[in-house]
Short mmCIF file of C-alpha atoms and ligand atoms in Angstrom, two decimals:
data_model
loop_
_atom_site.label_atom_id
_atom_site.label_comp_id
_atom_site.label_asym_id
_atom_site.label_seq_id
_atom_site.Cartn_x
_atom_site.Cartn_y
_atom_site.Cartn_z
CA MET H 1359 90.33 114.98 98.64
CA ASN H 1360 92.38 115.17 95.65
CA LYS H 1361 92.47 112.61 93.00
CA SER H 1362 95.72 110.94 93.74
CA ALA H 1363 94.80 110.45 97.43
CA LEU H 1364 91.44 108.85 96.36
CA ALA H 1365 93.08 106.33 94.01
CA ILE H 1366 95.58 105.58 96.99
CA LEU H 1367 92.83 105.14 99.41
CA THR H 1368 90.96 102.69 97.05
CA THR H 1369 94.15 100.64 97.20
CA VAL H 1370 94.45 100.93 100.89
CA ALA H 1371 90.75 99.72 101.31
CA LEU H 1372 91.56 96.39 99.66
CA THR H 1373 93.54 95.43 102.82
CA THR H 1374 90.92 96.82 105.35
CA VAL H 1375 88.23 95.35 107.27
CA ALA H 1376 86.15 98.51 107.56
CA PRO H 1377 84.54 100.32 104.71
CA SER H 1378 86.92 103.13 103.46
CA PRO H 1379 86.15 106.06 105.12
CA SER H 1380 86.37 109.55 103.48
CA MET H 1381 89.34 111.32 104.76
CA ALA H 1382 88.69 115.00 104.61
CA ASP H 1383 90.87 118.17 105.34
CA GLY H 1384 89.83 119.54 108.88
CA ASP H 1385 89.36 115.95 110.25
CA VAL H 1386 91.99 113.74 111.74
CA ASN H 1387 93.03 110.90 109.64
CA ILE H 1388 94.64 107.69 111.19
CA TYR H 1389 96.35 104.79 109.60
CA SER H 1390 96.35 101.86 112.03
CA TYR H 1391 97.73 98.47 112.57
CA ARG H 1392 95.54 98.40 115.73
CA GLN H 1393 92.31 96.88 115.23
CA PRO H 1394 89.09 99.05 114.75
CA PHE H 1395 87.19 97.72 117.72
CA LEU H 1396 89.97 98.87 119.88
CA ILE H 1397 90.29 102.33 118.41
CA GLU H 1398 86.84 103.35 117.42
CA PRO H 1399 85.43 103.78 120.99
CA LEU H 1400 88.55 106.22 121.68
CA LEU H 1401 87.89 108.09 118.57
CA ASP H 1402 84.16 108.37 119.32
CA ARG H 1403 84.96 109.90 122.75
CA PHE H 1404 87.62 112.33 120.98
CA THR H 1405 84.94 113.53 118.61
CA GLU H 1406 82.50 114.07 121.49
CA GLU H 1407 84.88 116.22 123.22
CA THR H 1408 86.37 118.25 120.42
CA GLY H 1409 83.95 118.20 117.41
CA ILE H 1410 86.87 116.71 115.36
CA GLN H 1411 85.93 114.09 112.97
CA ALA H 1412 88.45 111.15 113.12
CA ASN H 1413 88.81 108.67 110.38
CA ILE H 1414 90.52 105.25 110.49
CA ILE H 1415 92.01 103.00 107.95
CA PHE H 1416 93.03 99.65 109.26
CA ALA H 1417 95.55 97.19 107.70
CA THR H 1418 97.83 94.37 108.68
CA GLN H 1419 100.71 95.44 106.72
CA GLY H 1420 102.15 97.98 104.27
CA LEU H 1421 101.04 101.27 105.89
CA GLU H 1422 104.68 102.75 106.30
CA ALA H 1423 105.47 102.12 102.61
CA ARG H 1424 102.09 103.74 101.67
CA ILE H 1425 102.75 106.80 103.80
CA LYS H 1426 106.15 106.90 102.07
CA ALA H 1427 104.68 106.48 98.60
CA GLU H 1428 101.84 108.88 99.26
CA GLY H 1429 104.65 111.51 100.18
CA GLU H 1430 103.11 115.18 100.52
CA ASN H 1431 99.75 113.88 99.31
CA THR H 1432 99.33 111.43 102.05
CA PRO H 1433 95.96 111.88 103.78
CA ALA H 1434 97.33 110.26 106.94
CA ASP H 1435 98.21 112.21 110.08
CA LEU H 1436 98.76 109.50 112.48
CA LEU H 1437 100.07 105.99 112.33
CA LEU H 1438 99.19 103.66 115.04
CA SER H 1439 101.39 100.59 115.33
CA THR H 1440 102.77 98.11 117.78
CA ASP H 1441 106.43 97.31 118.88
CA VAL H 1442 109.18 99.76 119.32
CA GLY H 1443 110.90 97.88 116.32
CA ARG H 1444 108.23 99.03 113.94
CA LEU H 1445 107.96 102.59 115.34
CA GLU H 1446 111.59 103.17 115.14
CA ALA H 1447 111.82 101.55 111.54
CA ALA H 1448 108.97 104.07 110.47
CA LYS H 1449 111.30 106.76 111.89
CA ARG H 1450 114.07 105.60 109.87
CA GLN H 1451 111.96 105.52 106.91
CA ASP H 1452 111.55 109.29 107.35
CA ILE H 1453 107.77 109.16 107.40
CA ALA H 1454 107.70 110.80 110.88
CA GLN H 1455 107.96 114.25 112.29
CA PRO H 1456 108.97 115.33 116.01
CA VAL H 1457 106.35 116.50 118.13
CA GLN H 1458 106.86 118.88 121.10
CA SER H 1459 104.14 118.52 123.40
CA GLU H 1460 104.18 119.21 127.34
CA VAL H 1461 101.16 117.05 127.64
CA LEU H 1462 102.86 114.21 126.12
CA GLU H 1463 106.09 114.64 127.89
CA GLN H 1464 104.04 114.60 131.29
CA ASN H 1465 101.77 111.72 130.50
CA ILE H 1466 104.25 109.21 128.74
CA PRO H 1467 107.31 108.37 130.66
CA ALA H 1468 110.55 109.04 128.80
CA ASN H 1469 111.81 105.51 128.38
CA PHE H 1470 108.63 104.86 126.29
CA ARG H 1471 109.15 107.91 123.95
CA ASP H 1472 111.53 108.41 121.18
CA LYS H 1473 114.76 110.53 122.09
CA ASP H 1474 113.86 112.53 119.04
CA ASP H 1475 110.26 112.98 119.89
CA GLN H 1476 108.97 111.07 116.76
CA TRP H 1477 107.25 108.14 118.28
CA PHE H 1478 105.29 107.78 121.53
CA GLY H 1479 104.31 104.78 123.44
CA LEU H 1480 100.48 104.38 124.41
CA THR H 1481 100.29 101.04 126.06
CA THR H 1482 102.92 98.34 127.24
CA ARG H 1483 103.01 94.82 127.20
CA ALA H 1484 105.43 92.45 129.08
CA ARG H 1485 107.26 89.54 127.36
CA VAL H 1486 106.56 87.00 129.95
CA VAL H 1487 106.92 83.21 130.51
CA TYR H 1488 103.87 81.07 130.35
CA ALA H 1489 104.41 78.23 132.68
CA SER H 1490 102.51 74.83 132.84
CA ASN H 1491 100.34 74.55 135.94
CA GLU H 1492 100.83 70.91 136.00
CA ARG H 1493 104.46 70.41 135.42
CA VAL H 1494 106.22 73.56 136.36
CA ASP H 1495 106.55 74.11 140.12
CA LEU H 1496 108.06 77.74 140.23
CA ASP H 1497 106.97 81.18 141.47
CA THR H 1498 109.90 83.32 139.95
CA ILE H 1499 112.03 82.58 136.90
CA THR H 1500 114.55 84.78 135.03
CA TYR H 1501 115.22 85.01 131.11
CA GLU H 1502 118.74 83.59 132.13
CA ASP H 1503 117.34 80.67 133.93
CA LEU H 1504 115.54 79.64 130.51
CA ALA H 1505 118.93 78.58 129.05
CA ASP H 1506 119.66 76.24 132.12
CA PRO H 1507 119.91 72.65 130.65
CA LYS H 1508 117.40 71.52 133.12
CA TRP H 1509 114.78 72.77 130.77
CA LYS H 1510 116.22 70.66 127.89
CA GLY H 1511 113.20 69.85 125.69
CA ARG H 1512 110.89 71.85 127.55
CA LEU H 1513 110.67 75.31 125.91
CA CYS H 1514 108.64 76.75 123.18
CA THR H 1515 108.66 80.05 121.36
CA ARG H 1516 107.66 81.74 118.19
CA SER H 1517 110.47 82.68 115.56
CA GLY H 1518 113.55 84.14 116.80
CA GLN H 1519 113.32 86.78 114.15
CA HIS H 1520 109.85 87.83 115.12
CA ASP H 1521 109.65 91.55 116.48
CA TYR H 1522 108.58 90.49 119.86
CA SER H 1523 111.54 88.00 120.11
CA ILE H 1524 113.95 90.65 118.83
CA GLY H 1525 112.72 93.01 121.36
CA LEU H 1526 113.62 90.84 124.04
CA PHE H 1527 117.05 89.66 122.81
CA ALA H 1528 117.93 93.29 122.07
CA SER H 1529 117.08 94.04 125.78
CA MET H 1530 119.49 91.20 126.77
CA ILE H 1531 122.15 92.74 124.56
CA ALA H 1532 121.57 96.12 126.13
CA HIS H 1533 121.92 94.83 129.80
CA LYS H 1534 124.48 92.07 129.24
CA GLY H 1535 126.41 92.61 125.96
CA GLU H 1536 126.44 90.51 122.71
CA GLU H 1537 128.62 87.71 123.86
CA VAL H 1538 126.65 86.86 126.94
CA THR H 1539 123.54 87.11 124.72
CA LYS H 1540 124.97 84.84 122.15
CA THR H 1541 125.58 82.12 124.89
CA TRP H 1542 122.25 82.61 126.38
CA LEU H 1543 120.50 82.20 122.82
CA GLU H 1544 122.55 79.09 122.29
CA GLY H 1545 121.33 77.69 125.64
CA LEU H 1546 117.75 78.67 124.77
CA LYS H 1547 118.00 77.07 121.45
CA ALA H 1548 119.18 73.89 123.06
CA ASN H 1549 116.24 73.76 125.34
CA LEU H 1550 113.55 74.13 122.61
CA ALA H 1551 111.06 71.30 122.41
CA ARG H 1552 110.55 72.05 118.88
CA ARG H 1553 111.35 74.40 116.04
CA PRO H 1554 110.18 77.94 116.73
CA THR H 1555 106.69 78.13 114.88
CA GLY H 1556 103.41 79.75 115.27
CA ASN H 1557 102.31 82.78 117.11
CA ASP H 1558 102.35 83.35 120.85
CA ARG H 1559 99.02 81.64 121.60
CA ALA H 1560 100.29 78.60 119.63
CA GLN H 1561 103.04 78.18 122.26
CA VAL H 1562 100.44 78.20 125.01
CA LYS H 1563 98.45 75.61 122.96
CA ALA H 1564 101.54 73.37 122.82
CA ILE H 1565 101.90 73.59 126.67
CA TYR H 1566 98.09 72.58 126.98
CA ALA H 1567 98.91 69.55 124.80
CA GLY H 1568 101.99 68.59 126.71
CA GLU H 1569 104.66 69.28 123.99
CA CYS H 1570 106.49 71.67 126.23
CA ASP H 1571 106.36 73.19 129.82
CA LEU H 1572 107.55 76.72 129.29
CA ALA H 1573 106.94 79.41 126.60
CA LEU H 1574 107.60 82.98 125.89
CA GLY H 1575 104.67 85.24 125.05
CA ASN H 1576 103.18 88.57 125.39
CA THR H 1577 100.86 89.32 128.46
CA TYR H 1578 97.65 90.29 126.55
CA TYR H 1579 97.36 87.09 124.86
CA MET H 1580 96.35 85.71 128.26
CA GLY H 1581 93.32 88.08 128.34
CA ILE H 1582 92.36 87.38 124.83
CA MET H 1583 92.56 83.58 125.43
CA GLN H 1584 90.80 83.73 128.85
CA THR H 1585 87.93 85.69 127.26
CA ASN H 1586 87.63 84.07 123.92
CA GLU H 1587 84.05 83.06 123.41
CA ASN H 1588 84.51 82.42 119.74
CA GLU H 1589 87.16 80.00 120.29
CA PRO H 1590 86.41 78.38 123.94
CA GLU H 1591 89.25 75.90 123.34
CA GLN H 1592 91.60 78.91 123.95
CA GLN H 1593 90.01 79.47 127.52
CA GLU H 1594 91.17 75.78 127.98
CA TRP H 1595 94.80 76.49 126.73
CA ALA H 1596 94.86 79.57 129.30
CA LYS H 1597 93.64 77.49 132.18
CA SER H 1598 96.59 74.99 131.60
CA VAL H 1599 99.28 77.95 132.26
CA ARG H 1600 100.08 80.75 134.58
CA ILE H 1601 102.13 83.80 134.09
CA LEU H 1602 105.47 84.33 135.39
CA PHE H 1603 107.20 87.83 135.11
CA PRO H 1604 110.91 86.98 134.57
CA ASN H 1605 113.52 89.05 136.37
CA SER H 1606 110.76 90.94 138.22
CA GLU H 1607 112.79 90.58 141.48
CA GLY H 1608 115.90 91.96 139.60
CA ARG H 1609 116.33 94.30 136.56
CA GLY H 1610 112.63 93.89 135.74
CA THR H 1611 110.51 92.20 133.04
CA HIS H 1612 111.12 93.05 129.55
CA VAL H 1613 108.21 95.42 128.09
CA ASN H 1614 107.48 96.80 124.71
CA ILE H 1615 104.95 99.37 123.50
CA SER H 1616 102.19 100.05 121.10
CA GLY H 1617 102.47 103.73 120.09
CA MET H 1618 101.92 106.40 117.67
CA LEU H 1619 103.59 108.94 115.51
CA LEU H 1620 102.70 111.94 113.50
CA THR H 1621 103.43 111.64 109.67
CA LYS H 1622 106.04 113.96 108.14
CA HIS H 1623 103.34 115.62 105.76
CA ALA H 1624 100.31 115.23 108.15
CA PRO H 1625 97.82 117.56 106.45
CA ASN H 1626 95.92 118.15 109.84
CA LYS H 1627 98.71 118.48 112.26
CA ASP H 1628 96.95 120.58 114.91
CA ASN H 1629 94.01 118.10 115.11
CA ALA H 1630 96.50 115.16 115.03
CA ILE H 1631 98.67 116.64 118.19
CA LYS H 1632 95.00 117.19 119.93
CA LEU H 1633 94.32 113.50 119.35
CA MET H 1634 97.83 112.23 120.31
CA GLU H 1635 97.21 114.21 123.57
CA PHE H 1636 93.97 112.78 124.05
CA LEU H 1637 95.28 109.36 123.73
CA SER H 1638 97.69 109.91 126.53
CA SER H 1639 94.92 111.21 128.88
CA ALA H 1640 93.66 109.31 131.79
CA GLU H 1641 90.29 108.69 130.17
CA ALA H 1642 91.85 107.45 126.80
CA GLN H 1643 94.41 105.31 128.47
CA LYS H 1644 91.89 103.54 130.64
CA LEU H 1645 89.78 102.50 127.79
CA TYR H 1646 92.88 101.67 125.34
CA ALA H 1647 94.56 99.57 127.89
CA GLU H 1648 91.49 97.72 129.03
CA GLY H 1649 90.50 97.06 125.29
CA ASN H 1650 93.45 94.76 124.70
CA TYR H 1651 94.56 93.56 128.17
CA GLU H 1652 97.54 95.88 128.26
CA TYR H 1653 99.12 98.25 130.52
CA PRO H 1654 98.63 102.06 130.30
CA VAL H 1655 101.78 104.11 130.03
CA LEU H 1656 100.10 106.75 132.22
CA GLY H 1657 101.18 105.71 135.63
CA THR H 1658 98.03 106.98 137.51
CA VAL H 1659 95.77 104.68 135.56
CA GLU H 1660 95.16 101.05 136.64
CA PRO H 1661 95.17 98.29 134.35
CA SER H 1662 91.86 96.25 134.17
CA GLU H 1663 90.81 93.66 136.83
CA ILE H 1664 91.90 90.75 134.52
CA VAL H 1665 95.20 92.04 133.82
CA LYS H 1666 95.69 92.68 137.63
CA SER H 1667 94.71 89.23 138.28
CA TRP H 1668 98.00 88.22 136.77
CA GLY H 1669 99.96 89.57 139.40
CA ASP H 1670 102.26 92.82 140.02
CA PHE H 1671 105.60 92.97 138.55
CA LYS H 1672 108.49 95.37 138.12
CA PRO H 1673 108.91 96.41 134.43
CA ASP H 1674 112.45 96.79 133.19
CA PRO H 1675 112.93 100.47 133.29
CA ILE H 1676 115.49 100.62 130.37
CA SER H 1677 114.68 103.21 127.72
CA LEU H 1678 113.21 101.57 124.54
CA ASN H 1679 115.61 103.73 122.71
CA GLU H 1680 118.36 101.70 123.92
CA ILE H 1681 116.71 98.60 122.96
CA ALA H 1682 115.73 99.80 119.49
CA ASP H 1683 119.64 100.41 119.13
CA GLN H 1684 120.33 96.75 119.48
CA ARG H 1685 117.80 95.10 117.46
CA LYS H 1686 119.90 94.77 114.43
CA ALA H 1687 122.58 93.12 116.62
CA ALA H 1688 119.96 90.84 118.03
CA SER H 1689 118.66 89.95 114.60
CA GLU H 1690 122.21 88.97 113.55
CA LEU H 1691 122.67 86.77 116.55
CA VAL H 1692 119.57 84.91 115.97
CA ASP H 1693 121.06 83.97 112.32
CA VAL H 1694 124.54 83.22 113.91
CA VAL H 1695 123.07 80.65 116.32
CA ASP H 1696 120.55 79.38 113.78
CA PHE H 1697 118.01 79.89 116.38
CA ASP H 1698 115.11 78.93 114.23
CA ALA H 1699 116.44 75.57 113.30
CA GLY H 1700 115.52 74.55 116.78
CA ALA H 1701 117.52 72.04 118.83
CA ASN H 1702 119.52 69.35 117.29
FE1 FE S 586 100.48 90.51 119.36
#
């Protein structure tokens, strides 16, 4: 490794939880927003099967800027990230390059891949409604229903500007247009029990505490709460709710992805593409999706038993490319309706 790369790695290591690995040529090097516990078992299997050493640096922020700053000297071959918003933003920062691979095309449905082949989905998660077991007597719901005045003072959600919210709001624009979405957001806002605050699990906690009856959240948090032995109170939060898959009987429930991209100046491109293909394979898809209570993108692989226990649903088949294109408009609407101020 050259001197400048080493200096940069030292800086990266400050934000990592794992000790800084050496990132050698001839290996494959990964910058990851996905946690090591999830990725390391996959990399171990990859190394066993191919003999290629895989090194990972984990951080919670700043990896795109770092890849950009490192430029042609970057040791990073792959970026593992979550949310089409972040993947698309990375593409627009010009830190990715296209990958033409028949394996990826076969394993990853087109709606979960960049139209220019610069990012690829690996797992999906649905943005669902968490409903109070005690106070909500419904089997089905739609996103549109959440704006009905009958839910006044009963809805909780995180910030409207969070990537997860923007993804959902952008999907509404893609299906219904900006005017309808603006009216819908005003309805949602009017039904809020409190100002949007906290993460997805905090909304479930609020239902448990009786502050609201319905909340928006991602599916995998149910699995994380249900199995959380370090924080058993989260298991109680989970028991107070059930998942409703909005619009599952209509256009489908909004889903987003976690995914990957090949960096523009990847020093180990061939190895990196081998790893990308491995991550889309049945073996890796099973491990990956199970590890974080997500859904595999590869249709032949079943989700875990815990995930299946939440029920079947129809995912919205719209291309995430179309959703990515509406993110800016969605973000502007959140400001226009002053969503994060909460109900008056
Ligand atoms: Fe999350």
